[in-house]
mmCIF file of N, CA and C in Angstrom:
data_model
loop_
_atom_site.group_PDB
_atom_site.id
_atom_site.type_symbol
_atom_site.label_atom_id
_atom_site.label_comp_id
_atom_site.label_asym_id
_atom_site.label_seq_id
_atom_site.Cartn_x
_atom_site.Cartn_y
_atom_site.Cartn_z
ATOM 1 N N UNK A 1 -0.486 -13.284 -9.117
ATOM 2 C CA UNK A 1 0.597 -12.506 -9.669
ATOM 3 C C UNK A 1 1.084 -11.535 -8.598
ATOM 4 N N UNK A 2 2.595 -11.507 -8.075
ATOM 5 C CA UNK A 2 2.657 -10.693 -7.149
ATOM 6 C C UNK A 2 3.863 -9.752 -8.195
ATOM 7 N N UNK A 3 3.861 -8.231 -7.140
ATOM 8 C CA UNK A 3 4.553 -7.320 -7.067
ATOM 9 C C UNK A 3 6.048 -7.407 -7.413
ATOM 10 N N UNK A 4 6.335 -7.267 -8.479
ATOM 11 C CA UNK A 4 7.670 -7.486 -8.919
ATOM 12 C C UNK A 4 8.236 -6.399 -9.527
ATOM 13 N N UNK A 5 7.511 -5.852 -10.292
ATOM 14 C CA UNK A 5 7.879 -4.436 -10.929
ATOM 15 C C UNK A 5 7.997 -3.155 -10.307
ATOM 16 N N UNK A 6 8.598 -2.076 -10.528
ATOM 17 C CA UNK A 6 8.226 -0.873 -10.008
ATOM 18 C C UNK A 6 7.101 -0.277 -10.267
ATOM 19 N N UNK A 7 6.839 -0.434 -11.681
ATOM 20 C CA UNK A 7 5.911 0.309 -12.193
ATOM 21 C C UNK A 7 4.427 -0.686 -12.842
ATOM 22 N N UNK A 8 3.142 -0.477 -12.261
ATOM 23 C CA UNK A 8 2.571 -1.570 -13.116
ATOM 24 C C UNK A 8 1.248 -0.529 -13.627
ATOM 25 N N UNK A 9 0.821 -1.069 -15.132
ATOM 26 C CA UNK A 9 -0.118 -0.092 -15.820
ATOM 27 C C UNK A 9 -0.859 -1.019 -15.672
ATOM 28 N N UNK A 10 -2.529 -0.239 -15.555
ATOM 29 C CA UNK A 10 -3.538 -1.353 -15.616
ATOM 30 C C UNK A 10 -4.975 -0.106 -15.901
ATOM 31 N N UNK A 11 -6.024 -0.546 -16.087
ATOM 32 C CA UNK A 11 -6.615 -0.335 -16.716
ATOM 33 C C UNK A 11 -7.410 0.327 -15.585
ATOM 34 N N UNK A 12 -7.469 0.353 -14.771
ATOM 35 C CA UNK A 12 -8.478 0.573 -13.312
ATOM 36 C C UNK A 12 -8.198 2.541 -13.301
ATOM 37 N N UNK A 13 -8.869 2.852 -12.292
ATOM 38 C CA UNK A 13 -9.611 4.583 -11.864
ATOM 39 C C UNK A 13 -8.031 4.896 -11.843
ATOM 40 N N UNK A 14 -6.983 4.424 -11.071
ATOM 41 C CA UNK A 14 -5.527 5.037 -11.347
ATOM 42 C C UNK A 14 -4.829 3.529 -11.929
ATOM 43 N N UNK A 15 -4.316 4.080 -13.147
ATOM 44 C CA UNK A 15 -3.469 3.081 -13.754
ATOM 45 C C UNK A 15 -2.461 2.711 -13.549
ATOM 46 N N UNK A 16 -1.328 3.693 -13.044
ATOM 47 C CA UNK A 16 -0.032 3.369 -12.111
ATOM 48 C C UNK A 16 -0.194 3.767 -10.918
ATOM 49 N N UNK A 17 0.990 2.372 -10.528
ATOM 50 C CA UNK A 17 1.411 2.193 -9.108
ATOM 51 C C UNK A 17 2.985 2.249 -8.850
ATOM 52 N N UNK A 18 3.399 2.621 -8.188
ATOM 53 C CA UNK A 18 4.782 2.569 -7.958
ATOM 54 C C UNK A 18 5.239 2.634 -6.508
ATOM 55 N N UNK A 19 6.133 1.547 -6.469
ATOM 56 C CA UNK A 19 6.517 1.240 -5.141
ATOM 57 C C UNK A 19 7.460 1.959 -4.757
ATOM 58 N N UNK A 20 7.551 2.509 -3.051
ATOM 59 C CA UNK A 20 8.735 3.176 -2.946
ATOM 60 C C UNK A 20 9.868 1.933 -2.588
ATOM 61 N N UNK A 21 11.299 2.509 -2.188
ATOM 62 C CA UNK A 21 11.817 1.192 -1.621
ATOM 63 C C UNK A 21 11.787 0.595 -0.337
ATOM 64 N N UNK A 22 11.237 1.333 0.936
ATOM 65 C CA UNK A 22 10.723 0.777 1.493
ATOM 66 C C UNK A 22 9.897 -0.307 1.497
ATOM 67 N N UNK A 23 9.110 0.277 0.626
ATOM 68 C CA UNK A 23 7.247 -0.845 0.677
ATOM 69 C C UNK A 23 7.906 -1.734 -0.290
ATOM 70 N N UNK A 24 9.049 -2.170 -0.939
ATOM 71 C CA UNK A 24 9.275 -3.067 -1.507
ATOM 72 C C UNK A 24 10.334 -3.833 -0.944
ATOM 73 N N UNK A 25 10.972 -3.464 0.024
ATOM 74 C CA UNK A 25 11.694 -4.664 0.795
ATOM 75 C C UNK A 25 10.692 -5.225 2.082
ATOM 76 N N UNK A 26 10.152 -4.327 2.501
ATOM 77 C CA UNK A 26 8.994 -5.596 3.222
ATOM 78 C C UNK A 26 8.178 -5.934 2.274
ATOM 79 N N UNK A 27 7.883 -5.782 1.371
ATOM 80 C CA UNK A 27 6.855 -6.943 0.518
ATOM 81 C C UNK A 27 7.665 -7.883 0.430
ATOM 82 N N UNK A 28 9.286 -8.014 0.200
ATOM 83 C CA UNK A 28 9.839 -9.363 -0.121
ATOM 84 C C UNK A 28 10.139 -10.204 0.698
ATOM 85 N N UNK A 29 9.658 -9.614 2.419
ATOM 86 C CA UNK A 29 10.088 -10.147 2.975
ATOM 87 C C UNK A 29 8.729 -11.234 3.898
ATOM 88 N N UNK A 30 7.511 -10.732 3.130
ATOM 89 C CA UNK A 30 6.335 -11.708 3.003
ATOM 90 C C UNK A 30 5.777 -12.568 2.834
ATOM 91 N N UNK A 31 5.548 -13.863 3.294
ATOM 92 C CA UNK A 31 5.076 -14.702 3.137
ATOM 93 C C UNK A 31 3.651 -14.584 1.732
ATOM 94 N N UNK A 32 3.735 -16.253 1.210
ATOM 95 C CA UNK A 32 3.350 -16.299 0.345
ATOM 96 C C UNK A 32 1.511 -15.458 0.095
ATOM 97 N N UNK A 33 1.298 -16.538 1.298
ATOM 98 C CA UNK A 33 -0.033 -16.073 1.892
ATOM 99 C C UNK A 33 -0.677 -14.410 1.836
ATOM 100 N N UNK A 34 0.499 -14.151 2.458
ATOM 101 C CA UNK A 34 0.123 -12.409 2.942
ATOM 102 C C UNK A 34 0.606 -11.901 1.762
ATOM 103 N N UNK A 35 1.293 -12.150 0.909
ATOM 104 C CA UNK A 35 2.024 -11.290 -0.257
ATOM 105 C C UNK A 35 0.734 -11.481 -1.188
ATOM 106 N N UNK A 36 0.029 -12.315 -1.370
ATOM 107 C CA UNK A 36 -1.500 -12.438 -2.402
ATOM 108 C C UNK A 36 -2.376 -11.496 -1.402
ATOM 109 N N UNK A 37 -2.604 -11.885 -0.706
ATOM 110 C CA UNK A 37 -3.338 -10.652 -0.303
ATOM 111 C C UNK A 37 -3.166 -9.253 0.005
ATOM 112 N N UNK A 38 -2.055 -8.725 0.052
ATOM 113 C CA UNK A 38 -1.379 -7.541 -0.318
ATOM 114 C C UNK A 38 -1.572 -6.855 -1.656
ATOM 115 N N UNK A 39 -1.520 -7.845 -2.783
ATOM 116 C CA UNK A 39 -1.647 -8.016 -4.378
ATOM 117 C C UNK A 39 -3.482 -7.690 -4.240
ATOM 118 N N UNK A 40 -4.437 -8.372 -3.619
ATOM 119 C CA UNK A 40 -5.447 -7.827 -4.006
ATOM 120 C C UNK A 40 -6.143 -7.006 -3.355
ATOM 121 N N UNK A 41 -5.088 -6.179 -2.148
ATOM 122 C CA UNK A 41 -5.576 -4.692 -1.398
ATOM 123 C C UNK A 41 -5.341 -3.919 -2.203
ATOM 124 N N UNK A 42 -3.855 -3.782 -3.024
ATOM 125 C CA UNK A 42 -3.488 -2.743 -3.657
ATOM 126 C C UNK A 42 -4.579 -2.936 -4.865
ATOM 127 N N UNK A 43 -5.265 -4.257 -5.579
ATOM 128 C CA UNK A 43 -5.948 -4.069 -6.653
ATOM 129 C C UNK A 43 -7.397 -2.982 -5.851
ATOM 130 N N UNK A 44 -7.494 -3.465 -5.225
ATOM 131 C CA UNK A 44 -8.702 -2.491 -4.356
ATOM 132 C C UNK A 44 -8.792 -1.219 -4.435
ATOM 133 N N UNK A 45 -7.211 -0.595 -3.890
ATOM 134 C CA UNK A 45 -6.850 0.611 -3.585
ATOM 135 C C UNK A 45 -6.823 1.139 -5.353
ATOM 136 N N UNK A 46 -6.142 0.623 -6.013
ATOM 137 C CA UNK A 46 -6.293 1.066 -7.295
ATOM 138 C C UNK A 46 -7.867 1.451 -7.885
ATOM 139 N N UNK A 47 -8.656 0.628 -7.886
ATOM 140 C CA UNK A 47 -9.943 0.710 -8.257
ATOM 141 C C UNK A 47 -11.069 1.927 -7.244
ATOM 142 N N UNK A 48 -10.451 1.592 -6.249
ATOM 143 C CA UNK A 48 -11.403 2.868 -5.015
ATOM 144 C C UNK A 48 -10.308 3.541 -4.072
ATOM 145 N N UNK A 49 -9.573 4.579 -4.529
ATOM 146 C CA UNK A 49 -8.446 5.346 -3.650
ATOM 147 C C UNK A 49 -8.894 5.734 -2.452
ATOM 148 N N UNK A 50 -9.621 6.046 -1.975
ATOM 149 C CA UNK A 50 -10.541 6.575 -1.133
ATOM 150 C C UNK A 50 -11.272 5.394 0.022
ATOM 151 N N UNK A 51 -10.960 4.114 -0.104
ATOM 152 C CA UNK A 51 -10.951 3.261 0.660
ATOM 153 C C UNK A 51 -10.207 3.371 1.779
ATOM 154 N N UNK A 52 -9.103 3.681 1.690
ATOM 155 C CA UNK A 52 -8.258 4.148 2.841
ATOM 156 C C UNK A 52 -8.608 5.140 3.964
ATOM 157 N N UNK A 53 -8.042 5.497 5.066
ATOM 158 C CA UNK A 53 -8.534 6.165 5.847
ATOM 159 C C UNK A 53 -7.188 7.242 5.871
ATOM 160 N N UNK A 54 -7.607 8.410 5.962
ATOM 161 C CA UNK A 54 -6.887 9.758 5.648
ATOM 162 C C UNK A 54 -6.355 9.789 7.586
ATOM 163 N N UNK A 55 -5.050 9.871 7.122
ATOM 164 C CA UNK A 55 -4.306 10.133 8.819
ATOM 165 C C UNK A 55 -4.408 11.730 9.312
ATOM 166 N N UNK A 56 -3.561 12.484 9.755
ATOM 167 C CA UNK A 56 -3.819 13.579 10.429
ATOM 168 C C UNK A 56 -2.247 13.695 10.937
ATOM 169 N N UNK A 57 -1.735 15.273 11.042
ATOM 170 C CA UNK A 57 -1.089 15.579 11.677
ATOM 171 C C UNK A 57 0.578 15.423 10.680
ATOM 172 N N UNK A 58 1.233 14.784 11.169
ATOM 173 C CA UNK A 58 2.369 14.953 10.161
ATOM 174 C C UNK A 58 2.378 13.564 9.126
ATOM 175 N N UNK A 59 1.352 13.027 9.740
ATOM 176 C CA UNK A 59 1.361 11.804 8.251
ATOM 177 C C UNK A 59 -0.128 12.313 7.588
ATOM 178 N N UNK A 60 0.116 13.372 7.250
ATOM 179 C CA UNK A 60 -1.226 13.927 6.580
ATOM 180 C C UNK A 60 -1.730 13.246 5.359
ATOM 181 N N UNK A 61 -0.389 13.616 4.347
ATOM 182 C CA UNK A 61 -0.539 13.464 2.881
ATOM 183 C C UNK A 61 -0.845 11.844 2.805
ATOM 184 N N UNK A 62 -0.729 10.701 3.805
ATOM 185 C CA UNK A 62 -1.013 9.180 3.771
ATOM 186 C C UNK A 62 -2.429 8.581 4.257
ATOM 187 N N UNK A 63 -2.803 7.930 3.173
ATOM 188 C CA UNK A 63 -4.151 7.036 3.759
ATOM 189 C C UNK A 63 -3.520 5.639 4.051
ATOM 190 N N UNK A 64 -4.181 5.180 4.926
ATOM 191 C CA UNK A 64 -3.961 3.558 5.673
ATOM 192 C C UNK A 64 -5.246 2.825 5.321
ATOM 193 N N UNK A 65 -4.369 1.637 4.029
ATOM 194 C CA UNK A 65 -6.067 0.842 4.042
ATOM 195 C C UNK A 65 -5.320 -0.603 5.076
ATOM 196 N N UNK A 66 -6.225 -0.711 5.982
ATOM 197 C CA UNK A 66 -6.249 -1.846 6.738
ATOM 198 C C UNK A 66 -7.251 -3.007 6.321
ATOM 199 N N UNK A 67 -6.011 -4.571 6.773
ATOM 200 C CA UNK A 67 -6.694 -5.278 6.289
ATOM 201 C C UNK A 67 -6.394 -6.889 7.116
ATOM 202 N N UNK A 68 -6.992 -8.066 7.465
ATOM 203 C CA UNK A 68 -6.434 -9.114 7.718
ATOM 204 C C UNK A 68 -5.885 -10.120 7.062
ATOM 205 N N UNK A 69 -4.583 -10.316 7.570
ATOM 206 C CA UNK A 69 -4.176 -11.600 6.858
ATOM 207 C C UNK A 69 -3.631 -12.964 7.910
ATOM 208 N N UNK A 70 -3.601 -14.336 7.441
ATOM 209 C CA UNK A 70 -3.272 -14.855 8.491
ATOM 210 C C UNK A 70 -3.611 -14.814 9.923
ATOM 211 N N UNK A 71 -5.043 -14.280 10.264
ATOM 212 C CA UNK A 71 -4.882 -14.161 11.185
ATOM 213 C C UNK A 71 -4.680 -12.874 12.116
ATOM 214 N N UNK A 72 -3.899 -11.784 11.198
ATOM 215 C CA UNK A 72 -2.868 -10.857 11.399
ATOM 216 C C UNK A 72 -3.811 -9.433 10.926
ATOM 217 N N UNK A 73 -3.654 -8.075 11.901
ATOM 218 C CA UNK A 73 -4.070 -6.983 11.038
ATOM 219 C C UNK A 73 -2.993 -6.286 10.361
ATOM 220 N N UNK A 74 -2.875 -6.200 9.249
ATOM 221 C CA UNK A 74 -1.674 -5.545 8.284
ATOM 222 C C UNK A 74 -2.468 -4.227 7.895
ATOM 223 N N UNK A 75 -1.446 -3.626 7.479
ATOM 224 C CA UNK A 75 -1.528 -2.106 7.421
ATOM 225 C C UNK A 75 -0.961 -1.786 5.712
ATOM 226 N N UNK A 76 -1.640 -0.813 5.085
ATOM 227 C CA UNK A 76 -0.770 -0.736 3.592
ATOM 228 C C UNK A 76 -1.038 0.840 3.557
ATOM 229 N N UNK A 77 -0.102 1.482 3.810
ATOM 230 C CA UNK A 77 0.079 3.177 3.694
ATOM 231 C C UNK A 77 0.544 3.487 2.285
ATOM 232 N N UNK A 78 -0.088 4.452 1.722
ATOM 233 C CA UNK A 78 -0.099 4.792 0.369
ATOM 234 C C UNK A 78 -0.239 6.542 0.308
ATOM 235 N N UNK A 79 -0.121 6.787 -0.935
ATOM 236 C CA UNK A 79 0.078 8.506 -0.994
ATOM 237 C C UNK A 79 -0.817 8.591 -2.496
ATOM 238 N N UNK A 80 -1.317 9.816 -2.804
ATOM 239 C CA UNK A 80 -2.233 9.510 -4.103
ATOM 240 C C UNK A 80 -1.277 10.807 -4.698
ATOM 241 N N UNK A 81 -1.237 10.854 -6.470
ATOM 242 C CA UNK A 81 -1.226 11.916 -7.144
ATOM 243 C C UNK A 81 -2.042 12.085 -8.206
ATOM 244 N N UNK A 82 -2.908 12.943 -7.620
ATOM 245 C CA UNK A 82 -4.170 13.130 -8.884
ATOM 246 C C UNK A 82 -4.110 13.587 -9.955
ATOM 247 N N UNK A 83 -3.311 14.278 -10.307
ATOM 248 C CA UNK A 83 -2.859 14.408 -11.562
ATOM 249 C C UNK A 83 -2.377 13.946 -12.403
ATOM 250 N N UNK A 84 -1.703 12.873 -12.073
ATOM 251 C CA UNK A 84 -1.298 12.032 -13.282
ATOM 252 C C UNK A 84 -2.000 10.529 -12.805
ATOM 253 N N UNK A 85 -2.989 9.780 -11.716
ATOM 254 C CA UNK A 85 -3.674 8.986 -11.399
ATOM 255 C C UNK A 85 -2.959 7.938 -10.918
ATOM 256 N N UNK A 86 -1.757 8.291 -10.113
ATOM 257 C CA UNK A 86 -0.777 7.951 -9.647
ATOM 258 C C UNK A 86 -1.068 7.522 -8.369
ATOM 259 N N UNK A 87 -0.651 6.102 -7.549
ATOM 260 C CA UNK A 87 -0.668 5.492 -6.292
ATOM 261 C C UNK A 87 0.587 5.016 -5.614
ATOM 262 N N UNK A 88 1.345 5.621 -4.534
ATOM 263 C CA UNK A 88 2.803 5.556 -4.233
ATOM 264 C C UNK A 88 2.505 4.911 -2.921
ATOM 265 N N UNK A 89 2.645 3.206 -3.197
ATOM 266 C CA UNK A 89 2.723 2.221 -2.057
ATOM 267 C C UNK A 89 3.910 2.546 -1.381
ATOM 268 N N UNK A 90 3.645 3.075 -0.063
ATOM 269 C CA UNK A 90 5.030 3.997 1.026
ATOM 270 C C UNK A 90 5.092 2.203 1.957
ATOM 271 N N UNK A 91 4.418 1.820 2.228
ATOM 272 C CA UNK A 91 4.897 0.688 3.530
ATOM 273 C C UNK A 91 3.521 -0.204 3.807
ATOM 274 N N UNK A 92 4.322 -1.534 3.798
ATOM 275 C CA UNK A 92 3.287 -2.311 4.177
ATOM 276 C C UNK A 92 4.068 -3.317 5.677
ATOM 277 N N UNK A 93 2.976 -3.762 6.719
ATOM 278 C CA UNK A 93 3.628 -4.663 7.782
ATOM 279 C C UNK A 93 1.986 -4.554 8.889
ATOM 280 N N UNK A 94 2.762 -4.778 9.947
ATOM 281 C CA UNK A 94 1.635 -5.275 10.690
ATOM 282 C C UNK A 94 1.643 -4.076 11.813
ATOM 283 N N UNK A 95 0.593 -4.180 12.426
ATOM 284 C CA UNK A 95 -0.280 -2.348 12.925
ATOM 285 C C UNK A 95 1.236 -2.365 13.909
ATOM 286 N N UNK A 96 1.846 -3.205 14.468
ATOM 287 C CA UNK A 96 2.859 -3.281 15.718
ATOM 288 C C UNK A 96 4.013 -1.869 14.928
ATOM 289 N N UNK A 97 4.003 -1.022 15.804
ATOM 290 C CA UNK A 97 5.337 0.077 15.050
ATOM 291 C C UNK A 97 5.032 0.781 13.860
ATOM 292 N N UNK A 98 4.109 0.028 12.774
ATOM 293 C CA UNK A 98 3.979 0.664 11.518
ATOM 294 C C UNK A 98 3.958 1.874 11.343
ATOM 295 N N UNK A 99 3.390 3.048 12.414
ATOM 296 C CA UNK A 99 3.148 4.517 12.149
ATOM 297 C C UNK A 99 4.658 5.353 12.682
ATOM 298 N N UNK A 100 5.724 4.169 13.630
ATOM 299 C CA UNK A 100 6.699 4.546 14.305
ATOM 300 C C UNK A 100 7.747 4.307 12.797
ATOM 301 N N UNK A 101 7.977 4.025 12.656
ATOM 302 C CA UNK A 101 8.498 3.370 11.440
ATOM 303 C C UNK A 101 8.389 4.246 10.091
ATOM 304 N N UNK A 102 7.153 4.711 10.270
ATOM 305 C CA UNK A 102 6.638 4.955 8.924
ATOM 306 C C UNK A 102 7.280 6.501 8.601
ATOM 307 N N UNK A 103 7.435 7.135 10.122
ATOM 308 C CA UNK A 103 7.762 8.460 10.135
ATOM 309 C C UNK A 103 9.371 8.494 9.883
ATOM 310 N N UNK A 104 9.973 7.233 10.309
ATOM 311 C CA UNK A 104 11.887 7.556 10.397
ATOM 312 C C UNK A 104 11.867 7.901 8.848
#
């Protein structure tokens, strides 16, 4: 089941997810392959937020969970809101530019 919605409820440690529009025009622009496995980082990230690795400096508020696909190391930058158990998928692509990119 891939990423189609903005908003998806689920039963896990944070129940919503919401994509920004960034992280949702490169998801569409993903191969089949890498788009399932994208689908079960974010199930990851949902279940253990804290999997990610906390950046520094002006991408503070973002954790980067890294992961392989194809072959490929892909990158999935996310933002948490603990208060309402909220996960804001900011950008997904491959380590090449991703942090250059991530800042425009």
């Amino acid at each position: 089941m891939h990423i189609n919605n903005i908003r998806k409820v689920n039963a896990s440690t944070y129940r919503h997810r919401v994509q920004t529009r960034r992280f949702a025009r490169q998801y569409k622009k993903l191969h089949d392959n890498v788009a399932t496995d994208v689908d079960d980082a974010v199930e990851l990230i949902a279940r253990k937020p804290s999997i990610g690795e906390r950046k520094k400096g002006d991408l503070a508020d973002l954790f980067v969970y890294k992961f392989h696909s194809q072959g490929q190391l892909y990158l999935l930058g996310y933002t948490l809101d603990d208060g309402v158990q909220l996960v804001y998928l900011e950008a997904i692509g491959p380590h090449e530019n991703f942090y250059r990119d991530l800042k425009r």
